[in-house]
XYZ file of C-alpha atoms in Angstrom:
688
model
C -31.605 -29.441 7.073
C -34.862 -31.327 7.007
C -34.533 -35.191 6.922
C -37.006 -35.542 3.787
C -35.037 -32.779 1.925
C -31.954 -34.869 2.111
C -33.587 -38.264 1.798
C -35.674 -37.380 -1.255
C -33.491 -34.533 -2.578
C -32.875 -34.577 -6.283
C -29.515 -32.859 -6.896
C -29.593 -32.956 -10.680
C -30.079 -29.185 -10.582
C -27.165 -28.549 -8.324
C -25.103 -30.995 -10.739
C -26.217 -29.111 -13.633
C -24.830 -25.760 -11.939
C -21.529 -27.326 -11.271
C -21.162 -28.307 -15.069
C -22.381 -24.795 -16.039
C -19.908 -23.117 -13.775
C -17.106 -25.545 -15.042
C -17.923 -24.170 -18.428
C -17.789 -20.557 -17.303
C -14.495 -21.234 -15.722
C -12.996 -22.682 -19.058
C -14.422 -19.623 -20.919
C -13.130 -17.110 -18.515
C -9.802 -18.853 -18.371
C -9.399 -18.197 -22.145
C -10.648 -14.735 -21.828
C -8.185 -13.965 -18.915
C -5.269 -15.333 -21.265
C -6.569 -13.197 -23.995
C -6.729 -10.014 -21.961
C -3.378 -10.644 -20.230
C -1.390 -11.676 -23.277
C -3.425 -9.587 -25.943
C -5.028 -6.513 -24.596
C -2.759 -5.700 -21.586
C 0.311 -7.011 -23.285
C -0.252 -4.629 -26.454
C -1.140 -1.729 -23.958
C 2.121 -2.070 -22.179
C 4.135 -2.186 -25.430
C 2.442 0.852 -26.781
C 4.095 4.152 -26.793
C 1.125 6.392 -26.046
C 0.925 9.922 -25.205
C -1.470 12.383 -23.586
C -4.888 11.126 -22.465
C -4.334 7.581 -23.948
C -1.057 7.263 -21.870
C -3.123 7.774 -18.647
C -6.809 7.096 -18.892
C -6.977 4.555 -21.743
C -3.941 2.448 -20.520
C -5.273 2.347 -16.915
C -8.648 1.340 -18.139
C -7.168 -1.428 -20.251
C -5.006 -2.717 -17.288
C -8.093 -2.658 -15.130
C -10.271 -4.346 -17.448
C -7.531 -7.047 -17.791
C -7.496 -7.359 -14.050
C -11.133 -7.754 -13.860
C -10.859 -10.814 -16.265
C -8.292 -12.238 -13.907
C -10.662 -11.616 -10.919
C -13.570 -13.097 -12.652
C -11.690 -16.168 -13.533
C -10.490 -16.788 -10.004
C -13.867 -15.955 -8.647
C -15.633 -18.364 -10.940
C -13.324 -21.167 -10.144
C -13.953 -20.726 -6.343
C -17.686 -20.742 -6.853
C -17.341 -24.009 -9.068
C -15.077 -25.574 -6.384
C -17.314 -24.765 -3.560
C -20.635 -25.979 -5.565
C -18.868 -29.157 -6.586
C -17.743 -30.051 -3.065
C -21.305 -29.302 -1.675
C -22.885 -31.342 -4.371
C -20.583 -34.452 -4.016
C -21.003 -34.301 -0.153
C -24.747 -33.833 -0.139
C -25.138 -36.727 -2.513
C -22.792 -38.785 -0.414
C -24.764 -37.896 2.784
C -28.081 -38.840 1.073
C -26.601 -42.262 0.102
C -25.548 -42.695 3.753
C -28.863 -41.606 5.064
C -30.757 -44.128 2.604
C -28.289 -46.837 3.804
C -28.860 -46.151 7.398
C -32.644 -46.241 6.882
C -32.200 -49.568 4.930
C -30.372 -51.019 8.050
C -32.783 -49.528 10.386
C -35.774 -51.341 8.467
C -33.977 -54.588 9.231
C -34.883 -54.053 12.879
C -38.258 -52.616 12.077
C -37.083 -49.079 12.541
C -37.615 -46.016 10.411
C -37.696 -42.304 10.615
C -40.332 -39.482 10.215
C -39.690 -35.916 9.303
C -41.177 -33.616 11.984
C -40.082 -30.426 10.310
C -37.491 -27.701 11.207
C -34.468 -30.216 11.064
C -36.079 -32.616 13.566
C -37.334 -36.096 13.157
C -38.475 -39.039 15.167
C -37.653 -42.844 15.182
C -40.591 -45.087 15.152
C -41.434 -48.693 14.272
C -41.932 -49.574 10.696
C -44.615 -52.037 11.313
C -46.397 -52.221 14.604
C -46.721 -55.745 15.898
C -50.302 -55.447 16.645
C -51.006 -54.225 13.133
C -48.815 -56.677 11.292
C -50.623 -58.992 8.843
C -51.368 -62.465 9.766
C -48.498 -64.685 9.558
C -45.910 -61.646 9.200
C -42.812 -61.825 11.372
C -41.718 -58.529 12.749
C -38.086 -58.050 13.621
C -37.309 -57.461 17.330
C -35.169 -54.357 18.327
C -33.837 -53.040 21.523
C -33.597 -49.559 22.959
C -29.996 -49.518 22.169
C -30.912 -50.217 18.751
C -33.249 -47.320 18.488
C -30.607 -45.012 20.154
C -27.991 -46.237 17.748
C -30.038 -45.790 14.651
C -31.235 -42.329 16.108
C -27.767 -41.019 16.531
C -26.643 -42.388 13.200
C -29.376 -40.406 11.447
C -28.612 -37.291 13.492
C -24.758 -37.458 12.689
C -25.616 -37.464 8.853
C -28.247 -34.741 9.077
C -25.819 -32.581 11.177
C -22.937 -33.176 8.728
C -25.324 -32.388 5.671
C -26.539 -29.335 7.336
C -23.126 -27.980 8.005
C -21.917 -28.767 4.386
C -25.093 -26.880 2.996
C -24.634 -23.880 5.536
C -20.992 -23.504 5.065
C -21.285 -23.420 1.261
C -23.990 -20.798 1.725
C -21.878 -18.569 3.911
C -18.824 -19.078 1.744
C -20.674 -18.316 -1.552
C -22.337 -15.166 0.080
C -18.998 -13.975 1.607
C -17.181 -14.545 -1.720
C -19.743 -12.478 -3.735
C -19.942 -9.822 -1.118
C -16.208 -9.142 -1.330
C -16.939 -6.832 -4.515
C -19.602 -4.387 -4.662
C -19.034 -4.189 -8.470
C -17.100 -6.684 -10.567
C -15.256 -9.377 -9.103
C -13.087 -9.833 -5.906
C -10.513 -12.361 -7.244
C -10.611 -14.467 -4.113
C -9.496 -18.090 -4.718
C -10.275 -21.177 -3.024
C -9.479 -24.642 -4.050
C -12.409 -26.226 -2.399
C -15.503 -25.560 -0.095
C -13.695 -26.869 3.126
C -10.725 -24.335 2.888
C -13.073 -21.432 2.616
C -15.520 -22.648 5.449
C -12.513 -23.479 7.633
C -11.071 -19.873 7.217
C -14.156 -18.324 8.226
C -14.664 -20.614 11.254
C -11.198 -19.955 12.201
C -11.477 -16.118 11.923
C -14.725 -16.309 14.277
C -12.829 -18.312 16.764
C -9.858 -16.122 16.949
C -11.970 -12.768 17.038
C -14.000 -14.484 19.796
C -10.859 -15.140 21.660
C -9.786 -11.415 21.562
C -13.203 -10.224 22.576
C -13.439 -12.688 25.509
C -9.861 -12.593 26.981
C -8.161 -9.736 25.284
C -4.589 -9.508 26.949
C -5.566 -11.866 29.561
C -5.026 -14.734 27.164
C -2.395 -17.117 28.111
C 1.113 -17.133 26.229
C 0.268 -20.313 24.390
C -3.048 -18.742 23.249
C -1.079 -15.662 22.055
C 1.308 -17.769 20.113
C -1.409 -19.561 18.391
C -3.209 -16.194 17.630
C -0.105 -14.895 16.119
C 0.629 -18.052 14.007
C -2.975 -18.180 12.693
C -2.999 -14.483 11.785
C 0.273 -15.047 9.898
C -1.189 -18.114 8.247
C -4.506 -16.397 7.271
C -3.718 -12.766 6.882
C -3.933 -12.925 3.052
C -7.135 -14.948 2.878
C -10.057 -12.533 1.993
C -12.854 -14.628 3.578
C -10.838 -14.810 6.928
C -9.891 -11.175 7.015
C -13.302 -10.042 6.687
C -14.898 -12.502 8.945
C -12.171 -11.740 11.671
C -12.671 -7.929 11.211
C -16.386 -7.953 11.501
C -16.710 -10.395 14.338
C -14.103 -8.395 16.357
C -15.670 -5.264 15.441
C -14.163 -1.712 15.343
C -14.507 -1.059 19.093
C -13.367 -4.668 20.008
C -10.213 -4.050 17.789
C -9.310 -0.628 19.723
C -10.035 -2.165 22.934
C -7.839 -5.179 22.158
C -4.824 -3.042 21.053
C -5.277 -0.575 23.929
C -5.142 -3.277 26.554
C -2.332 -5.146 25.151
C -0.147 -1.897 24.893
C -0.987 -0.861 28.429
C 1.580 -2.422 30.840
C 0.051 -1.307 33.856
C -1.421 -4.847 34.796
C 1.967 -6.480 34.506
C 0.333 -9.500 32.917
C 1.963 -12.675 31.464
C 2.073 -11.399 28.082
C 3.994 -8.142 29.171
C 6.590 -10.362 30.706
C 6.897 -13.252 28.411
C 5.582 -12.140 24.869
C 6.665 -8.507 24.707
C 9.138 -8.979 22.026
C 6.461 -10.611 19.905
C 4.072 -7.701 20.093
C 5.710 -6.270 16.937
C 5.093 -9.467 14.961
C 1.454 -9.527 16.087
C 1.060 -5.827 15.116
C 2.160 -6.598 11.649
C -0.195 -9.622 11.337
C -3.073 -7.868 12.864
C -2.538 -4.907 10.479
C -2.317 -6.917 7.469
C -5.341 -8.794 8.330
C -7.350 -5.632 9.022
C -5.961 -4.094 5.615
C -7.245 -6.929 3.578
C -10.612 -6.833 5.272
C -11.039 -3.181 4.367
C -10.805 -4.095 0.627
C -14.008 -6.120 0.847
C -17.033 -4.283 -0.357
C -19.365 -6.172 1.829
C -22.022 -4.005 3.678
C -20.658 -5.134 7.086
C -17.033 -3.911 6.232
C -18.393 -0.712 5.011
C -20.313 -0.117 8.448
C -17.035 -1.394 10.067
C -14.979 1.346 8.441
C -17.351 4.168 9.050
C -17.746 3.035 12.668
C -13.950 3.060 13.109
C -13.549 6.480 11.661
C -16.223 7.905 14.086
C -14.438 6.256 16.887
C -11.173 7.989 15.976
C -11.718 10.958 18.312
C -13.055 9.010 21.143
C -11.084 8.119 24.105
C -10.544 4.495 24.975
C -9.878 3.815 28.617
C -7.511 1.069 29.702
C -6.457 0.105 33.299
C -3.800 2.574 33.453
C -4.243 5.258 30.583
C -6.544 6.750 28.317
C -5.874 6.973 24.549
C -7.642 8.179 21.417
C -9.054 5.666 18.924
C -6.859 7.421 16.161
C -3.871 6.611 17.987
C -4.797 2.911 18.525
C -5.933 2.482 14.689
C -3.040 4.394 13.196
C -0.604 1.932 14.740
C -2.251 -0.867 12.959
C -1.835 1.041 9.584
C 1.608 0.792 9.261
C 1.793 -2.262 7.253
C -0.653 -3.742 4.496
C -2.657 -1.953 1.608
C -5.634 -0.539 3.065
C -8.649 0.370 0.984
C -8.314 3.784 -0.652
C -11.873 4.836 0.418
C -11.128 4.007 4.026
C -7.891 5.922 3.879
C -9.602 8.942 2.490
C -12.249 8.996 5.142
C -9.800 8.275 7.878
C -7.183 10.763 6.768
C -9.795 13.739 6.230
C -11.284 13.058 9.668
C -7.882 12.772 11.477
C -6.728 16.130 9.868
C -10.206 17.710 10.713
C -9.652 16.447 14.460
C -6.178 17.947 14.593
C -7.180 21.356 13.210
C -9.765 21.472 15.974
C -7.139 20.665 18.558
C -4.878 23.402 17.258
C -1.920 21.846 19.165
C -2.468 18.119 18.751
C 0.668 17.247 20.476
C -0.807 18.390 23.667
C -3.654 15.783 23.051
C -1.620 12.800 21.787
C 0.752 13.178 24.905
C -2.060 13.477 27.365
C -3.036 11.171 29.970
C -1.851 10.503 33.567
C 0.245 8.846 32.870
C 0.312 8.805 28.971
C 0.332 5.368 27.336
C 3.944 4.531 27.129
C 3.949 2.687 23.772
C 1.461 1.593 21.277
C 3.717 0.843 18.332
C 6.126 -2.228 18.624
C 7.454 -2.082 14.874
C 9.557 1.056 15.024
C 11.331 3.172 17.422
C 8.664 5.660 18.019
C 6.143 5.282 20.829
C 3.208 5.449 18.458
C 1.440 8.177 20.057
C 1.400 10.480 17.063
C -1.372 8.979 14.919
C -0.286 10.909 11.851
C 2.806 8.723 11.585
C 0.685 5.602 11.078
C -1.597 7.274 8.663
C 1.359 8.524 6.664
C 2.877 5.132 6.555
C -0.498 3.641 5.474
C -0.733 6.253 2.517
C 2.643 5.448 1.339
C 1.560 1.951 0.775
C -1.384 3.168 -1.299
C -0.325 5.684 -3.757
C -3.756 6.387 -5.090
C -5.149 7.136 -1.646
C -1.997 9.297 -0.970
C -2.726 11.298 -4.081
C -6.109 11.851 -3.088
C -5.077 12.986 0.353
C -2.455 15.519 -0.812
C -4.862 16.932 -3.367
C -7.930 17.495 -0.983
C -8.697 20.868 -0.181
C -12.195 20.538 1.230
C -13.127 20.521 3.931
C -9.534 21.344 4.859
C -6.328 21.473 2.966
C -4.623 18.315 3.926
C -1.278 18.982 2.134
C -0.931 22.581 3.916
C -1.486 20.985 7.099
C 1.036 18.090 7.102
C 3.698 19.949 4.967
C 3.428 23.341 6.433
C 1.138 24.219 9.294
C 1.100 21.020 11.775
C 2.922 21.321 14.996
C 5.182 18.240 15.351
C 6.501 16.654 18.483
C 9.146 14.133 19.414
C 7.744 10.722 19.564
C 11.076 9.004 20.163
C 12.338 10.919 23.199
C 14.762 8.103 24.026
C 16.745 9.115 20.918
C 17.412 12.839 20.469
C 19.644 12.562 17.251
C 16.987 10.782 15.156
C 14.840 12.358 12.517
C 11.079 12.997 13.249
C 8.971 9.905 12.592
C 5.867 11.723 11.383
C 8.027 13.751 8.904
C 9.853 10.810 7.694
C 6.632 8.958 6.974
C 5.070 12.228 5.459
C 7.972 12.223 3.200
C 7.332 8.631 1.975
C 3.469 9.372 1.570
C 4.212 12.514 -0.289
C 6.616 10.483 -2.759
C 3.823 7.991 -3.461
C 1.220 10.698 -3.925
C 3.531 12.657 -6.545
C 4.571 9.553 -8.497
C 1.906 6.904 -8.144
C 4.641 4.532 -6.868
C 4.756 2.678 -3.610
C 8.206 3.493 -2.138
C 7.973 0.272 0.156
C 7.615 -2.017 -2.884
C 11.139 -3.331 -4.265
C 9.424 -4.501 -7.645
C 7.623 -1.212 -8.242
C 8.087 0.466 -11.659
C 7.338 4.021 -12.625
C 3.685 4.762 -13.798
C 2.266 7.337 -16.140
C 1.564 10.606 -14.417
C -1.809 11.892 -14.014
C -3.084 15.236 -13.735
C -3.616 14.828 -9.815
C 0.029 13.581 -9.561
C 0.991 16.959 -11.215
C -1.149 18.849 -8.558
C 0.704 17.059 -5.744
C 4.008 18.057 -7.328
C 2.952 21.744 -7.611
C 1.459 21.906 -4.338
C 4.502 20.332 -2.562
C 6.857 22.583 -4.420
C 4.767 25.650 -3.267
C 4.429 24.715 0.497
C 8.114 23.304 0.857
C 9.630 26.386 -1.031
C 7.597 28.754 1.444
C 9.412 27.068 4.270
C 12.671 28.132 2.940
C 15.626 26.916 5.090
C 13.046 25.774 7.639
C 11.976 22.910 5.145
C 12.466 19.754 7.358
C 15.411 17.685 6.631
C 13.515 14.579 6.605
C 11.796 15.516 3.364
C 15.020 16.005 1.412
C 15.622 12.438 0.060
C 11.983 12.080 -0.822
C 11.684 15.313 -2.645
C 14.875 14.557 -4.422
C 13.253 11.285 -5.684
C 10.058 13.109 -6.542
C 11.997 15.516 -8.787
C 13.906 12.723 -10.351
C 10.691 10.824 -11.145
C 9.405 14.176 -12.804
C 12.858 14.447 -14.458
C 11.403 15.541 -17.863
C 9.523 18.420 -16.355
C 12.443 19.328 -13.993
C 15.128 19.391 -16.656
C 12.769 21.307 -19.056
C 12.173 23.890 -16.214
C 15.681 24.363 -15.064
C 16.824 24.826 -18.725
C 14.143 27.212 -19.506
C 15.072 30.850 -20.647
C 11.926 32.528 -19.007
C 8.697 31.889 -17.295
C 6.069 30.680 -19.708
C 2.575 30.381 -18.154
C 1.373 28.661 -21.375
C 3.792 25.740 -21.187
C 2.265 22.796 -19.413
C 5.748 21.075 -18.824
C 7.104 24.210 -16.926
C 7.132 24.195 -13.158
C 7.490 27.157 -10.829
C 11.083 27.957 -11.428
C 11.569 29.954 -8.144
C 9.886 27.278 -6.173
C 11.929 24.610 -7.858
C 15.117 26.538 -7.115
C 14.245 26.861 -3.422
C 13.512 23.119 -3.010
C 16.469 22.106 -5.061
C 18.508 24.260 -2.817
C 17.154 22.379 0.311
C 17.628 19.169 -1.172
C 21.181 19.877 -2.057
C 22.014 20.341 1.692
C 21.929 16.751 2.264
C 24.678 14.725 0.573
C 22.446 11.557 -0.235
C 19.618 13.786 -1.523
C 22.025 15.873 -3.532
C 23.367 12.577 -5.124
C 19.868 11.320 -5.927
C 18.865 14.516 -7.662
C 22.018 15.074 -9.873
C 22.348 11.481 -10.672
C 18.764 11.326 -11.716
C 18.983 14.492 -13.807
C 22.165 13.221 -15.341
C 20.001 10.426 -16.632
C 17.274 12.694 -17.902
C 19.840 14.996 -19.678
C 21.181 11.863 -21.459
C 17.783 10.662 -22.373
C 16.738 14.098 -23.605
C 19.848 14.201 -25.857
C 19.337 10.593 -27.291
C 15.545 10.635 -27.514
C 14.077 14.178 -27.844
C 14.074 15.561 -31.498
C 13.585 19.396 -31.283
C 13.693 21.420 -34.522
C 17.341 22.172 -33.725
C 19.275 19.200 -32.021
C 21.553 21.814 -30.470
C 18.514 22.752 -28.182
C 19.196 19.302 -26.123
C 23.026 20.318 -25.719
C 22.160 23.871 -24.502
C 19.373 22.732 -22.337
C 21.977 20.304 -20.613
C 24.262 23.070 -19.877
C 21.475 25.316 -18.567
C 20.312 22.577 -16.303
C 23.926 21.976 -14.913
C 24.297 25.718 -14.249
C 21.037 25.741 -12.389
C 21.946 22.717 -10.215
C 25.369 24.262 -9.447
C 23.721 27.485 -8.105
C 21.429 25.440 -5.955
C 24.261 23.565 -4.647
C 26.174 26.859 -3.961
C 23.256 28.398 -2.057
C 22.928 25.232 -0.035
C 26.670 25.395 0.969
C 26.333 29.113 1.712
C 23.419 28.425 3.969
C 25.296 25.674 5.838
C 28.708 27.449 5.656
C 29.133 26.730 9.350
C 28.702 23.147 8.982
C 29.413 21.904 5.506
C 30.259 18.521 6.686
C 28.877 16.259 3.977
C 30.788 18.176 1.350
C 34.046 16.986 3.235
C 33.192 13.199 2.905
C 31.583 12.840 -0.491
C 30.796 9.217 -1.169
C 28.791 8.276 -4.270
C 25.968 5.877 -3.294
C 24.037 5.597 -6.759
C 20.222 5.671 -7.002
C 19.645 3.543 -3.985
C 15.913 3.410 -3.338
C 15.212 5.894 -6.112
C 15.873 3.515 -8.943
C 12.169 2.345 -8.938
C 11.330 5.950 -9.845
C 13.474 6.405 -12.797
C 12.084 5.705 -16.179
C 14.056 3.468 -18.554
C 16.208 5.270 -21.032
C 17.210 2.687 -23.571
C 20.626 0.870 -24.118
C 22.559 3.513 -25.929
C 21.455 6.085 -23.526
C 22.047 3.928 -20.408
C 25.792 3.578 -21.624
C 25.838 7.357 -21.715
C 24.331 7.514 -18.194
C 26.982 5.229 -16.838
C 29.738 7.261 -18.423
C 28.301 10.610 -17.248
C 27.860 9.474 -13.799
C 31.432 8.436 -13.717
C 32.609 11.885 -14.854
C 30.387 13.731 -12.544
C 31.745 11.730 -9.671
C 35.177 12.609 -10.764
C 34.148 16.292 -10.452
C 32.545 15.870 -7.025
C 35.770 14.288 -5.660
C 38.039 16.749 -7.151
C 36.025 19.739 -5.958
C 36.547 18.365 -2.224
C 40.207 17.310 -2.637
C 41.083 20.691 -4.127
C 38.507 22.818 -1.958
C 37.423 24.299 -5.193
C 35.217 27.288 -4.204
C 32.902 29.492 -6.330
C 34.718 32.555 -7.610
C 33.065 34.312 -10.414
C 34.733 32.915 -13.664
C 35.774 29.892 -11.837
C 32.130 28.791 -11.373
C 32.276 25.561 -13.394
C 35.872 24.218 -12.473
C 33.801 21.586 -10.396
C 31.772 20.582 -13.295
C 34.385 20.382 -16.167
C 34.365 16.425 -16.617
C 30.499 16.421 -16.610
C 30.121 19.199 -19.054
C 32.735 17.571 -21.235
C 31.102 14.161 -21.359
C 27.819 15.864 -22.018
C 29.484 17.344 -25.088
C 30.814 14.002 -26.225
C 27.313 12.178 -25.607
C 25.689 14.862 -27.765
C 28.197 14.426 -30.509
C 27.602 10.673 -30.297
C 23.856 11.139 -30.631
C 23.949 13.456 -33.463
C 26.768 12.192 -35.775
C 25.032 13.785 -38.881
C 25.184 17.297 -37.478
C 28.257 18.795 -39.089
C 30.165 21.880 -38.481
C 31.043 21.016 -34.814
C 34.320 20.103 -33.030
C 34.789 18.789 -29.553
C 36.121 22.073 -28.764
C 33.231 24.191 -30.049
C 30.625 21.828 -28.405
C 32.301 21.957 -25.078
C 32.637 25.743 -25.290
C 28.996 26.121 -26.186
C 27.765 23.746 -23.328
C 30.028 25.610 -20.858
C 28.565 28.902 -21.981
C 24.973 27.586 -21.534
C 25.912 26.499 -17.993
C 27.162 29.880 -17.081
C 24.061 31.341 -18.404
C 22.101 28.896 -16.563
C 23.659 29.701 -13.266
C 23.273 33.511 -13.941
C 19.557 32.984 -14.610
C 19.270 30.818 -11.367
C 21.027 33.369 -9.460
C 18.565 35.987 -10.646
C 15.682 33.819 -9.661
C 17.237 33.427 -6.142
C 17.648 37.419 -5.993
C 21.386 37.141 -5.948
C 22.255 39.675 -8.522
């Protein structure tokens, strides 16, 4: 900052901007409240159907969020401007005071441009008027005066520059709309950016050669700032895509036997989380620098990164940093498409991911798998970002991503030290598929069901197709997740399992043969079987209490047909695993477990019915095991008697005005429907 700019600066315009932004903050605060309590609140309470239930509600929710983001960003801008205004006025006052003190010793300053100045005498003794006494000064006085003015100018320049950087970074966070970044003052924003540059510089300069103390400081600072938007972006762009990969490759490689491998190896997982969360947040910035970062990272995916003792691909390194955090959807789309394209060119990707002499021992320090399979990290990242997961599983160009990960992709064991565990890639893919088909993050304990979109339905249809084609080879790791998907789509599943025939014109109907095969595969696992049946019990009760067909008896008969369909799927599963029916011998009811966040609320009256039905179904399951009840023609439903009886009772409770029925006749009708549903399912499976 030039001396004269500070000395003679008039900060009234900046003060006016501060006042104006204060008014903007006040207006936006009111608009945010109106949008949150009025617009969004009304939308959440509305019982909308069709397009309004998806497009309009999503638009209103997003709009209300924009008001909140706008208020947060405006408040941050106001705070930064106010701090800068107050500081610059203060520095101007300090400068004028210093100049006044200098004049007492006949010293003053002259602006020489470009932020420089010179100290000179105010009145030269040779040119002083007759009789004028000129104060004396020493060289020490000159140096002291010069240093004081320099300190003031330096502080003012830093104040001005940091405000400029913070404001630009804040605005660049969102290409359109508002970022929602919030800072209480200019100093906190400036400090976050400065700390980001320092830490990224440490990684670029020292990498895994940093001291254990520096490692600890890095971990603490990343944990502190990992949710700070300006820190996230500045850290990522300063470190750079290649710097990120080089650091993680060197840290993972134990060949140098350095201090960190010996003293901080147990903390690598915590650093992996903190680094991943920081980078995930950075990708949500819309700044040009971060867009370039993302594009470069995708291009580096199929390049080999050389360490002291190994050679690994960029995809392997970056994917391990994607296991935590909510990465930007556009980045996940580009990254996922590029990784699938690379693997399809490889044909046998496991040969490449396990390559190297020797291969990198471990790049993942969060879970048990070694981290050599980059699809595991990508799938985990997608599961945290449902919209991106939906895009991934519906993409068919330039390749069919769903077909690759659900059907075609060769897999390999990335946990060779544990032969009895599931495949980590498939476990992660199941969670990503769950997010894609439901719109719900399976890792969020506070998640609630969302309205389904046409793309969610496409994911469901395509997953049923590919997994049913696998038949008994459908990976066991998908069973729990597919059970939860089917429960989340309970209305369509119940509607399909109770259908009397295929109806291409019925938008609610799924492919019945595909659904039967997947239901069979789900039923081969006790917990998955429990999730599916418990969830459909809930759907049948909801149907009885809340659906209103022309003939109320339809809900009773549909419940029976669905029970018969589920029983046939269970029998098919037991027949497939007749040599190892282990779970059937140790039935334990676990409830919904992790599936509860995917189940729509059914209402108080229906919930009481759900609880009662769940209890009676459990009685049937336990009795089935205790008495070793097997399927023998007319004895098909001895294992479902309590369940069917309770469904008949609930129907009678929900339809008190429907006369002409007794408990006996209702129970007889639902049992007949169950037999018919069972026979129809046998026909779908080809068991005539």
